[in-house]
Amino acid sequence: MGLSAVVIEAGEPGGQLRGVRGPIPDYPGWREVQGPELARALVDHLLRSGTPLVDSAGPVRVDTAGRRVHTAAGEWEAEAIVLATGARPRRLGIPGEAAMERRGEVWSASRDAGRFRHLPVVVIGGGDRALEGAWLLAEAGAQVTIVHRRTSFRARREWRERVFRHPGITVMAPAWAVAIQGSDQTQSVRIRLGGAGEIEVPAAGVFVRIGTEPNLEGIHDLPRLDSYGVVAVDRWGRTSLPGIYAAGDVCTPAPYTGVASAVADGMRAVKAAVQDMEGANPFKG
């Protein structure tokens, strides 16, 4: 296309894929590939194309009005910017949560399940990731309590069936975690039950699985967001701001995210950007 491009990465290349230890069954051409393996393959493909991958050496600030990207590693001005900043785990915002994260108590159910054998753990959430994690932990011998704010669960039926009949899992719903307690390490979770006051549940570990939110940190003059709270785009990846495009989890509601769809988003956004710069896009508008 005769254009130059650069990929600027604020974290470890591959994003959330690096933390997916279970198989990814729905990425075409790969049979249940693990997240880190797929992340490495995507990065290798990028580097083989000759596109520079820049480590930002810290936070990234995007000036959408001037189409500039500012980092400790340098500054770039572009005709087009594709925001592919992904999503991050949604937090509870309750006392003790930030301290737990500072202590490094951010666990993976698939990787760390053996650590909690014969120990009590609390899983907070009601979607696929929450119930799958609860099942993996219980299968490894943990004593699992699921805390969910609704009586209905968004998780697929296969996970609901596995979890609700597992002898090592207790379900509390509707219920709300109101504090994570413990100074040197997590010891318990204070839980408010629907209409029945509060109780304290022992927990050697807490797994917060309440979904994700778009990672918009460092983006100044945000594009318009939609009713889901993600960046609003047209079918080609254009945002509400000229020259600013978006792809992947930053513009996709959580129930519909996936690696395959993110790759497709990126392809469309780049093609739309090229067509817009050349003034040749028949689908603009």
PDB file of C-alpha atoms in Angstrom:
ATOM      1  CA  MET A   1       0.000   0.000   0.000  1.00  0.00           C
ATOM      2  CA  GLY A   2       3.051   2.230   0.175  1.00  0.00           C
ATOM      3  CA  LEU A   3       2.297   3.338   3.737  1.00  0.00           C
ATOM      4  CA  SER A   4       4.383   3.111   6.882  1.00  0.00           C
ATOM      5  CA  ALA A   5       2.941   1.769  10.113  1.00  0.00           C
ATOM      6  CA  VAL A   6       4.038   1.136  13.675  1.00  0.00           C
ATOM      7  CA  VAL A   7       2.475  -0.887  16.485  1.00  0.00           C
ATOM      8  CA  ILE A   8       2.897   0.668  19.936  1.00  0.00           C
ATOM      9  CA  GLU A   9       2.460  -1.699  22.873  1.00  0.00           C
ATOM     10  CA  ALA A  10       1.951  -0.471  26.429  1.00  0.00           C
ATOM     11  CA  GLY A  11       2.182  -3.924  27.994  1.00  0.00           C
ATOM     12  CA  GLU A  12       3.247  -7.408  27.067  1.00  0.00           C
ATOM     13  CA  PRO A  13       2.388  -8.119  23.412  1.00  0.00           C
ATOM     14  CA  GLY A  14      -0.670 -10.311  23.142  1.00  0.00           C
ATOM     15  CA  GLY A  15      -2.671  -8.624  25.874  1.00  0.00           C
ATOM     16  CA  GLN A  16      -5.254 -10.810  27.575  1.00  0.00           C
ATOM     17  CA  LEU A  17      -4.243 -13.798  25.438  1.00  0.00           C
ATOM     18  CA  ARG A  18      -1.157 -14.169  27.623  1.00  0.00           C
ATOM     19  CA  GLY A  19      -3.382 -15.066  30.552  1.00  0.00           C
ATOM     20  CA  VAL A  20      -5.605 -17.588  28.726  1.00  0.00           C
ATOM     21  CA  ARG A  21      -4.238 -20.954  29.853  1.00  0.00           C
ATOM     22  CA  GLY A  22      -7.159 -23.003  28.605  1.00  0.00           C
ATOM     23  CA  PRO A  23      -7.651 -23.943  24.945  1.00  0.00           C
ATOM     24  CA  ILE A  24      -9.085 -21.449  22.456  1.00  0.00           C
ATOM     25  CA  PRO A  25     -11.365 -23.636  20.310  1.00  0.00           C
ATOM     26  CA  ASP A  26     -12.751 -21.068  17.894  1.00  0.00           C
ATOM     27  CA  TYR A  27      -9.749 -19.488  16.161  1.00  0.00           C
ATOM     28  CA  PRO A  28      -9.763 -20.760  12.553  1.00  0.00           C
ATOM     29  CA  GLY A  29      -6.766 -22.845  11.519  1.00  0.00           C
ATOM     30  CA  TRP A  30      -5.714 -23.701  15.079  1.00  0.00           C
ATOM     31  CA  ARG A  31      -7.036 -26.641  17.064  1.00  0.00           C
ATOM     32  CA  GLU A  32      -7.597 -25.549  20.661  1.00  0.00           C
ATOM     33  CA  VAL A  33      -4.452 -23.425  20.783  1.00  0.00           C
ATOM     34  CA  GLN A  34      -3.326 -22.033  24.153  1.00  0.00           C
ATOM     35  CA  GLY A  35      -3.440 -18.260  24.625  1.00  0.00           C
ATOM     36  CA  PRO A  36       0.311 -17.621  25.044  1.00  0.00           C
ATOM     37  CA  GLU A  37       1.107 -19.763  21.989  1.00  0.00           C
ATOM     38  CA  LEU A  38      -1.348 -17.838  19.817  1.00  0.00           C
ATOM     39  CA  ALA A  39      -0.035 -14.515  21.148  1.00  0.00           C
ATOM     40  CA  ARG A  40       3.519 -15.472  20.174  1.00  0.00           C
ATOM     41  CA  ALA A  41       2.366 -16.519  16.703  1.00  0.00           C
ATOM     42  CA  LEU A  42       0.582 -13.204  16.155  1.00  0.00           C
ATOM     43  CA  VAL A  43       3.643 -11.222  17.267  1.00  0.00           C
ATOM     44  CA  ASP A  44       5.928 -13.313  15.047  1.00  0.00           C
ATOM     45  CA  HIS A  45       3.641 -12.638  12.077  1.00  0.00           C
ATOM     46  CA  LEU A  46       3.787  -8.913  12.762  1.00  0.00           C
ATOM     47  CA  LEU A  47       7.576  -8.867  12.967  1.00  0.00           C
ATOM     48  CA  ARG A  48       7.958 -10.935   9.791  1.00  0.00           C
ATOM     49  CA  SER A  49       5.878  -8.322   7.969  1.00  0.00           C
ATOM     50  CA  GLY A  50       8.514  -5.716   8.771  1.00  0.00           C
ATOM     51  CA  THR A  51       6.187  -3.618  10.946  1.00  0.00           C
ATOM     52  CA  PRO A  52       8.038  -2.189  13.974  1.00  0.00           C
ATOM     53  CA  LEU A  53       6.727  -3.206  17.399  1.00  0.00           C
ATOM     54  CA  VAL A  54       7.551  -0.467  19.878  1.00  0.00           C
ATOM     55  CA  ASP A  55       7.681  -1.019  23.637  1.00  0.00           C
ATOM     56  CA  SER A  56       6.270   2.225  25.009  1.00  0.00           C
ATOM     57  CA  ALA A  57       8.451   1.913  28.144  1.00  0.00           C
ATOM     58  CA  GLY A  58       5.509   3.099  30.207  1.00  0.00           C
ATOM     59  CA  PRO A  59       2.073   4.646  29.765  1.00  0.00           C
ATOM     60  CA  VAL A  60       0.770   5.651  26.351  1.00  0.00           C
ATOM     61  CA  ARG A  61      -1.097   8.906  25.789  1.00  0.00           C
ATOM     62  CA  VAL A  62      -3.176   9.312  22.648  1.00  0.00           C
ATOM     63  CA  ASP A  63      -4.085  12.809  21.468  1.00  0.00           C
ATOM     64  CA  THR A  64      -7.007  11.971  19.199  1.00  0.00           C
ATOM     65  CA  ALA A  65      -7.535  15.561  18.035  1.00  0.00           C
ATOM     66  CA  GLY A  66      -3.953  15.934  16.795  1.00  0.00           C
ATOM     67  CA  ARG A  67      -3.597  12.237  15.961  1.00  0.00           C
ATOM     68  CA  ARG A  68      -0.448  12.008  18.056  1.00  0.00           C
ATOM     69  CA  VAL A  69       0.800   9.217  20.298  1.00  0.00           C
ATOM     70  CA  HIS A  70       3.086  10.156  23.200  1.00  0.00           C
ATOM     71  CA  THR A  71       5.264   7.609  25.053  1.00  0.00           C
ATOM     72  CA  ALA A  72       8.520   7.549  26.978  1.00  0.00           C
ATOM     73  CA  ALA A  73      10.043   5.787  23.952  1.00  0.00           C
ATOM     74  CA  GLY A  74       9.115   8.572  21.538  1.00  0.00           C
ATOM     75  CA  GLU A  75       6.268  10.422  19.862  1.00  0.00           C
ATOM     76  CA  TRP A  76       4.430   9.691  16.639  1.00  0.00           C
ATOM     77  CA  GLU A  77       2.081  11.727  14.471  1.00  0.00           C
ATOM     78  CA  ALA A  78      -0.129   9.806  12.048  1.00  0.00           C
ATOM     79  CA  GLU A  79      -2.795  10.275   9.435  1.00  0.00           C
ATOM     80  CA  ALA A  80      -4.736   7.453  11.064  1.00  0.00           C
ATOM     81  CA  ILE A  81      -4.719   5.745  14.462  1.00  0.00           C
ATOM     82  CA  VAL A  82      -6.335   2.388  15.172  1.00  0.00           C
ATOM     83  CA  LEU A  83      -7.220   1.998  18.851  1.00  0.00           C
ATOM     84  CA  ALA A  84      -6.724  -1.665  19.730  1.00  0.00           C
ATOM     85  CA  THR A  85      -6.226  -1.144  23.447  1.00  0.00           C
ATOM     86  CA  GLY A  86      -8.393  -4.098  24.426  1.00  0.00           C
ATOM     87  CA  ALA A  87     -10.195  -4.553  27.683  1.00  0.00           C
ATOM     88  CA  ARG A  88      -9.244  -5.049  31.298  1.00  0.00           C
ATOM     89  CA  PRO A  89     -10.924  -6.975  34.102  1.00  0.00           C
ATOM     90  CA  ARG A  90     -13.731  -5.031  35.733  1.00  0.00           C
ATOM     91  CA  ARG A  91     -13.105  -4.377  39.412  1.00  0.00           C
ATOM     92  CA  LEU A  92     -15.508  -4.541  42.322  1.00  0.00           C
ATOM     93  CA  GLY A  93     -14.311  -1.293  43.880  1.00  0.00           C
ATOM     94  CA  ILE A  94     -14.695  -2.618  47.418  1.00  0.00           C
ATOM     95  CA  PRO A  95     -12.397  -2.223  50.451  1.00  0.00           C
ATOM     96  CA  GLY A  96      -9.460  -4.610  50.383  1.00  0.00           C
ATOM     97  CA  GLU A  97      -9.517  -5.271  46.633  1.00  0.00           C
ATOM     98  CA  ALA A  98      -6.696  -2.892  45.701  1.00  0.00           C
ATOM     99  CA  ALA A  99      -4.546  -4.162  48.597  1.00  0.00           C
ATOM    100  CA  MET A 100      -5.108  -7.738  47.427  1.00  0.00           C
ATOM    101  CA  GLU A 101      -3.916  -6.791  43.927  1.00  0.00           C
ATOM    102  CA  ARG A 102      -0.861  -4.951  45.295  1.00  0.00           C
ATOM    103  CA  ARG A 103       0.111  -8.133  47.143  1.00  0.00           C
ATOM    104  CA  GLY A 104       0.109  -9.952  43.820  1.00  0.00           C
ATOM    105  CA  GLU A 105      -2.925 -12.068  44.673  1.00  0.00           C
ATOM    106  CA  VAL A 106      -4.309 -12.100  41.141  1.00  0.00           C
ATOM    107  CA  TRP A 107      -4.851 -15.761  40.374  1.00  0.00           C
ATOM    108  CA  SER A 108      -5.600 -17.864  37.314  1.00  0.00           C
ATOM    109  CA  ALA A 109      -7.990 -20.737  37.967  1.00  0.00           C
ATOM    110  CA  SER A 110      -6.340 -22.935  35.338  1.00  0.00           C
ATOM    111  CA  ARG A 111      -2.760 -22.162  36.360  1.00  0.00           C
ATOM    112  CA  ASP A 112      -3.116 -21.831  40.145  1.00  0.00           C
ATOM    113  CA  ALA A 113      -5.865 -24.337  40.999  1.00  0.00           C
ATOM    114  CA  GLY A 114      -3.411 -26.718  42.686  1.00  0.00           C
ATOM    115  CA  ARG A 115      -2.337 -23.987  45.080  1.00  0.00           C
ATOM    116  CA  PHE A 116      -5.796 -24.010  46.694  1.00  0.00           C
ATOM    117  CA  ARG A 117      -6.266 -27.741  47.240  1.00  0.00           C
ATOM    118  CA  HIS A 118      -8.232 -28.268  50.504  1.00  0.00           C
ATOM    119  CA  LEU A 119      -8.486 -24.475  50.956  1.00  0.00           C
ATOM    120  CA  PRO A 120     -11.543 -22.201  50.806  1.00  0.00           C
ATOM    121  CA  VAL A 121     -11.816 -19.807  47.866  1.00  0.00           C
ATOM    122  CA  VAL A 122     -14.438 -17.311  46.728  1.00  0.00           C
ATOM    123  CA  VAL A 123     -15.322 -16.779  43.063  1.00  0.00           C
ATOM    124  CA  ILE A 124     -17.323 -13.633  42.306  1.00  0.00           C
ATOM    125  CA  GLY A 125     -19.392 -13.540  39.126  1.00  0.00           C
ATOM    126  CA  GLY A 126     -21.980 -15.413  37.102  1.00  0.00           C
ATOM    127  CA  GLY A 127     -20.638 -15.715  33.559  1.00  0.00           C
ATOM    128  CA  ASP A 128     -18.716 -18.428  31.746  1.00  0.00           C
ATOM    129  CA  ARG A 129     -15.348 -17.401  33.130  1.00  0.00           C
ATOM    130  CA  ALA A 130     -16.588 -17.357  36.719  1.00  0.00           C
ATOM    131  CA  LEU A 131     -18.258 -20.752  36.574  1.00  0.00           C
ATOM    132  CA  GLU A 132     -15.500 -22.398  34.581  1.00  0.00           C
ATOM    133  CA  GLY A 133     -12.972 -21.119  37.112  1.00  0.00           C
ATOM    134  CA  ALA A 134     -15.082 -22.337  40.017  1.00  0.00           C
ATOM    135  CA  TRP A 135     -15.318 -25.800  38.445  1.00  0.00           C
ATOM    136  CA  LEU A 136     -11.558 -26.005  37.786  1.00  0.00           C
ATOM    137  CA  LEU A 137     -10.818 -24.996  41.371  1.00  0.00           C
ATOM    138  CA  ALA A 138     -13.304 -27.491  42.807  1.00  0.00           C
ATOM    139  CA  GLU A 139     -11.948 -30.280  40.600  1.00  0.00           C
ATOM    140  CA  ALA A 140      -8.488 -29.530  42.030  1.00  0.00           C
ATOM    141  CA  GLY A 141      -9.840 -29.949  45.567  1.00  0.00           C
ATOM    142  CA  ALA A 142     -10.638 -26.381  46.635  1.00  0.00           C
ATOM    143  CA  GLN A 143     -13.708 -25.548  48.696  1.00  0.00           C
ATOM    144  CA  VAL A 144     -15.434 -23.045  46.439  1.00  0.00           C
ATOM    145  CA  THR A 145     -18.078 -20.431  47.201  1.00  0.00           C
ATOM    146  CA  ILE A 146     -19.612 -18.594  44.241  1.00  0.00           C
ATOM    147  CA  VAL A 147     -21.007 -15.131  44.984  1.00  0.00           C
ATOM    148  CA  HIS A 148     -23.364 -13.694  42.380  1.00  0.00           C
ATOM    149  CA  ARG A 149     -25.597 -10.657  42.605  1.00  0.00           C
ATOM    150  CA  ARG A 150     -28.449 -12.219  40.620  1.00  0.00           C
ATOM    151  CA  THR A 151     -30.384 -15.445  40.856  1.00  0.00           C
ATOM    152  CA  SER A 152     -29.959 -15.983  37.094  1.00  0.00           C
ATOM    153  CA  PHE A 153     -26.563 -16.776  35.572  1.00  0.00           C
ATOM    154  CA  ARG A 154     -25.218 -15.627  32.188  1.00  0.00           C
ATOM    155  CA  ALA A 155     -22.952 -18.668  31.893  1.00  0.00           C
ATOM    156  CA  ARG A 156     -23.669 -21.338  29.322  1.00  0.00           C
ATOM    157  CA  ARG A 157     -25.818 -24.271  30.375  1.00  0.00           C
ATOM    158  CA  GLU A 158     -22.891 -26.709  30.296  1.00  0.00           C
ATOM    159  CA  TRP A 159     -21.090 -24.697  32.976  1.00  0.00           C
ATOM    160  CA  ARG A 160     -24.215 -24.163  35.044  1.00  0.00           C
ATOM    161  CA  GLU A 161     -24.897 -27.895  35.060  1.00  0.00           C
ATOM    162  CA  ARG A 162     -21.341 -28.799  36.052  1.00  0.00           C
ATOM    163  CA  VAL A 163     -21.154 -26.207  38.788  1.00  0.00           C
ATOM    164  CA  PHE A 164     -24.587 -26.583  40.381  1.00  0.00           C
ATOM    165  CA  ARG A 165     -24.160 -30.330  40.857  1.00  0.00           C
ATOM    166  CA  HIS A 166     -20.558 -30.230  42.074  1.00  0.00           C
ATOM    167  CA  PRO A 167     -20.252 -31.248  45.759  1.00  0.00           C
ATOM    168  CA  GLY A 168     -17.304 -28.909  46.288  1.00  0.00           C
ATOM    169  CA  ILE A 169     -19.149 -25.751  45.242  1.00  0.00           C
ATOM    170  CA  THR A 170     -21.573 -23.603  47.245  1.00  0.00           C
ATOM    171  CA  VAL A 171     -23.577 -20.939  45.418  1.00  0.00           C
ATOM    172  CA  MET A 172     -24.721 -17.735  47.128  1.00  0.00           C
ATOM    173  CA  ALA A 173     -27.208 -15.729  45.047  1.00  0.00           C
ATOM    174  CA  PRO A 174     -28.325 -13.043  45.236  1.00  0.00           C
ATOM    175  CA  ALA A 175     -25.332 -11.910  47.247  1.00  0.00           C
ATOM    176  CA  TRP A 176     -22.749  -9.126  47.112  1.00  0.00           C
ATOM    177  CA  ALA A 177     -19.117  -9.045  48.204  1.00  0.00           C
ATOM    178  CA  VAL A 178     -18.674  -5.887  50.269  1.00  0.00           C
ATOM    179  CA  ALA A 179     -15.090  -6.229  51.566  1.00  0.00           C
ATOM    180  CA  ILE A 180     -12.005  -8.406  51.163  1.00  0.00           C
ATOM    181  CA  GLN A 181     -10.313  -8.837  54.511  1.00  0.00           C
ATOM    182  CA  GLY A 182      -6.729  -9.634  55.509  1.00  0.00           C
ATOM    183  CA  SER A 183      -3.633  -7.487  55.968  1.00  0.00           C
ATOM    184  CA  ASP A 184      -0.734  -9.722  54.865  1.00  0.00           C
ATOM    185  CA  GLN A 185      -2.842 -12.084  52.769  1.00  0.00           C
ATOM    186  CA  THR A 186      -6.509 -12.608  52.010  1.00  0.00           C
ATOM    187  CA  GLN A 187      -8.327 -14.355  54.844  1.00  0.00           C
ATOM    188  CA  SER A 188     -12.039 -13.820  54.240  1.00  0.00           C
ATOM    189  CA  VAL A 189     -14.721 -12.011  52.278  1.00  0.00           C
ATOM    190  CA  ARG A 190     -17.596 -10.129  53.852  1.00  0.00           C
ATOM    191  CA  ILE A 191     -20.756 -10.911  51.940  1.00  0.00           C
ATOM    192  CA  ARG A 192     -24.154  -9.246  52.014  1.00  0.00           C
ATOM    193  CA  LEU A 193     -26.972 -11.688  51.438  1.00  0.00           C
ATOM    194  CA  GLY A 194     -30.217 -10.614  49.824  1.00  0.00           C
ATOM    195  CA  GLY A 195     -32.382  -9.500  52.732  1.00  0.00           C
ATOM    196  CA  ALA A 196     -30.473 -11.516  55.330  1.00  0.00           C
ATOM    197  CA  GLY A 197     -27.680  -9.288  56.615  1.00  0.00           C
ATOM    198  CA  GLU A 198     -23.949  -9.951  56.219  1.00  0.00           C
ATOM    199  CA  ILE A 199     -21.718 -12.966  56.801  1.00  0.00           C
ATOM    200  CA  GLU A 200     -17.985 -13.579  56.688  1.00  0.00           C
ATOM    201  CA  VAL A 201     -16.760 -16.365  54.425  1.00  0.00           C
ATOM    202  CA  PRO A 202     -13.199 -17.727  54.824  1.00  0.00           C
ATOM    203  CA  ALA A 203     -11.100 -17.398  51.673  1.00  0.00           C
ATOM    204  CA  ALA A 204      -7.455 -18.156  50.965  1.00  0.00           C
ATOM    205  CA  GLY A 205      -8.005 -16.656  47.529  1.00  0.00           C
ATOM    206  CA  VAL A 206     -10.542 -14.460  45.761  1.00  0.00           C
ATOM    207  CA  PHE A 207     -11.258 -14.729  42.029  1.00  0.00           C
ATOM    208  CA  VAL A 208     -13.073 -11.637  40.708  1.00  0.00           C
ATOM    209  CA  ARG A 209     -14.767 -12.616  37.447  1.00  0.00           C
ATOM    210  CA  ILE A 210     -17.367  -9.909  36.781  1.00  0.00           C
ATOM    211  CA  GLY A 211     -16.491  -9.187  33.177  1.00  0.00           C
ATOM    212  CA  THR A 212     -14.332  -6.625  31.463  1.00  0.00           C
ATOM    213  CA  GLU A 213     -14.396  -2.965  30.513  1.00  0.00           C
ATOM    214  CA  PRO A 214     -12.687  -1.209  27.595  1.00  0.00           C
ATOM    215  CA  ASN A 215      -9.189   0.000  28.313  1.00  0.00           C
ATOM    216  CA  LEU A 216      -9.447   3.731  27.596  1.00  0.00           C
ATOM    217  CA  GLU A 217      -6.736   4.961  29.936  1.00  0.00           C
ATOM    218  CA  GLY A 218      -4.509   7.585  28.340  1.00  0.00           C
ATOM    219  CA  ILE A 219      -6.887   8.382  25.453  1.00  0.00           C
ATOM    220  CA  HIS A 220      -7.643  12.099  25.503  1.00  0.00           C
ATOM    221  CA  ASP A 221     -10.832  13.407  23.908  1.00  0.00           C
ATOM    222  CA  LEU A 222     -12.524  10.034  23.763  1.00  0.00           C
ATOM    223  CA  PRO A 223     -14.572   8.993  20.765  1.00  0.00           C
ATOM    224  CA  ARG A 224     -18.274   8.476  21.379  1.00  0.00           C
ATOM    225  CA  LEU A 225     -19.150   5.410  23.468  1.00  0.00           C
ATOM    226  CA  ASP A 226     -22.215   3.272  22.817  1.00  0.00           C
ATOM    227  CA  SER A 227     -24.853   1.980  25.232  1.00  0.00           C
ATOM    228  CA  TYR A 228     -22.555  -0.906  26.237  1.00  0.00           C
ATOM    229  CA  GLY A 229     -19.840   1.540  27.305  1.00  0.00           C
ATOM    230  CA  VAL A 230     -17.432   0.539  24.515  1.00  0.00           C
ATOM    231  CA  VAL A 231     -16.137   2.742  21.677  1.00  0.00           C
ATOM    232  CA  ALA A 232     -18.877   3.196  19.085  1.00  0.00           C
ATOM    233  CA  VAL A 233     -17.802   2.299  15.546  1.00  0.00           C
ATOM    234  CA  ASP A 234     -19.437   1.849  12.185  1.00  0.00           C
ATOM    235  CA  ARG A 235     -19.181  -1.503  10.419  1.00  0.00           C
ATOM    236  CA  TRP A 236     -15.738  -0.560   9.055  1.00  0.00           C
ATOM    237  CA  GLY A 237     -14.213   0.460  12.381  1.00  0.00           C
ATOM    238  CA  ARG A 238     -14.551   4.228  12.151  1.00  0.00           C
ATOM    239  CA  THR A 239     -15.137   6.073  15.415  1.00  0.00           C
ATOM    240  CA  SER A 240     -16.892   9.421  15.815  1.00  0.00           C
ATOM    241  CA  LEU A 241     -13.525  11.214  15.383  1.00  0.00           C
ATOM    242  CA  PRO A 242     -11.886  11.726  11.972  1.00  0.00           C
ATOM    243  CA  GLY A 243      -8.814   9.569  11.434  1.00  0.00           C
ATOM    244  CA  ILE A 244      -9.468   7.505  14.570  1.00  0.00           C
ATOM    245  CA  TYR A 245     -10.498   3.854  14.202  1.00  0.00           C
ATOM    246  CA  ALA A 246     -11.010   1.063  16.708  1.00  0.00           C
ATOM    247  CA  ALA A 247     -10.754  -2.722  16.683  1.00  0.00           C
ATOM    248  CA  GLY A 248     -11.195  -5.606  19.096  1.00  0.00           C
ATOM    249  CA  ASP A 249     -12.376  -5.608  22.684  1.00  0.00           C
ATOM    250  CA  VAL A 250     -12.207  -1.810  23.067  1.00  0.00           C
ATOM    251  CA  CYS A 251     -15.198  -1.539  20.727  1.00  0.00           C
ATOM    252  CA  THR A 252     -16.918  -4.914  21.242  1.00  0.00           C
ATOM    253  CA  PRO A 253     -19.429  -5.664  24.037  1.00  0.00           C
ATOM    254  CA  ALA A 254     -18.139  -8.400  26.346  1.00  0.00           C
ATOM    255  CA  PRO A 255     -20.578 -11.164  25.289  1.00  0.00           C
ATOM    256  CA  TYR A 256     -19.368 -10.902  21.686  1.00  0.00           C
ATOM    257  CA  THR A 257     -15.600 -10.626  22.046  1.00  0.00           C
ATOM    258  CA  GLY A 258     -13.240 -13.163  20.527  1.00  0.00           C
ATOM    259  CA  VAL A 259      -9.816 -13.437  18.941  1.00  0.00           C
ATOM    260  CA  ALA A 260     -11.228 -14.145  15.487  1.00  0.00           C
ATOM    261  CA  SER A 261     -13.550 -11.141  15.568  1.00  0.00           C
ATOM    262  CA  ALA A 262     -10.759  -8.886  16.853  1.00  0.00           C
ATOM    263  CA  VAL A 263      -8.512  -9.893  13.950  1.00  0.00           C
ATOM    264  CA  ALA A 264     -11.348  -9.178  11.508  1.00  0.00           C
ATOM    265  CA  ASP A 265     -11.964  -5.799  13.158  1.00  0.00           C
ATOM    266  CA  GLY A 266      -8.310  -4.865  12.707  1.00  0.00           C
ATOM    267  CA  MET A 267      -8.341  -5.832   9.054  1.00  0.00           C
ATOM    268  CA  ARG A 268     -11.455  -3.754   8.341  1.00  0.00           C
ATOM    269  CA  ALA A 269     -10.194  -0.741  10.301  1.00  0.00           C
ATOM    270  CA  VAL A 270      -6.867  -0.663   8.464  1.00  0.00           C
ATOM    271  CA  LYS A 271      -8.535  -1.011   5.065  1.00  0.00           C
ATOM    272  CA  ALA A 272     -11.016   1.743   5.932  1.00  0.00           C
ATOM    273  CA  ALA A 273      -8.164   3.995   7.062  1.00  0.00           C
ATOM    274  CA  VAL A 274      -6.275   3.456   3.818  1.00  0.00           C
ATOM    275  CA  GLN A 275      -9.367   4.080   1.709  1.00  0.00           C
ATOM    276  CA  ASP A 276     -10.219   7.218   3.688  1.00  0.00           C
ATOM    277  CA  MET A 277      -6.701   8.622   3.325  1.00  0.00           C
ATOM    278  CA  GLU A 278      -6.849   8.031  -0.415  1.00  0.00           C
ATOM    279  CA  GLY A 279     -10.375   9.442  -0.638  1.00  0.00           C
ATOM    280  CA  ALA A 280     -11.537   6.301  -2.384  1.00  0.00           C
ATOM    281  CA  ASN A 281     -13.881   4.653   0.119  1.00  0.00           C
ATOM    282  CA  PRO A 282     -17.335   4.139  -1.466  1.00  0.00           C
ATOM    283  CA  PHE A 283     -18.738   3.008   1.889  1.00  0.00           C
ATOM    284  CA  LYS A 284     -17.825   6.104   3.899  1.00  0.00           C
ATOM    285  CA  GLY A 285     -20.729   7.686   5.653  1.00  0.00           C
TER     286      GLY A 285
END
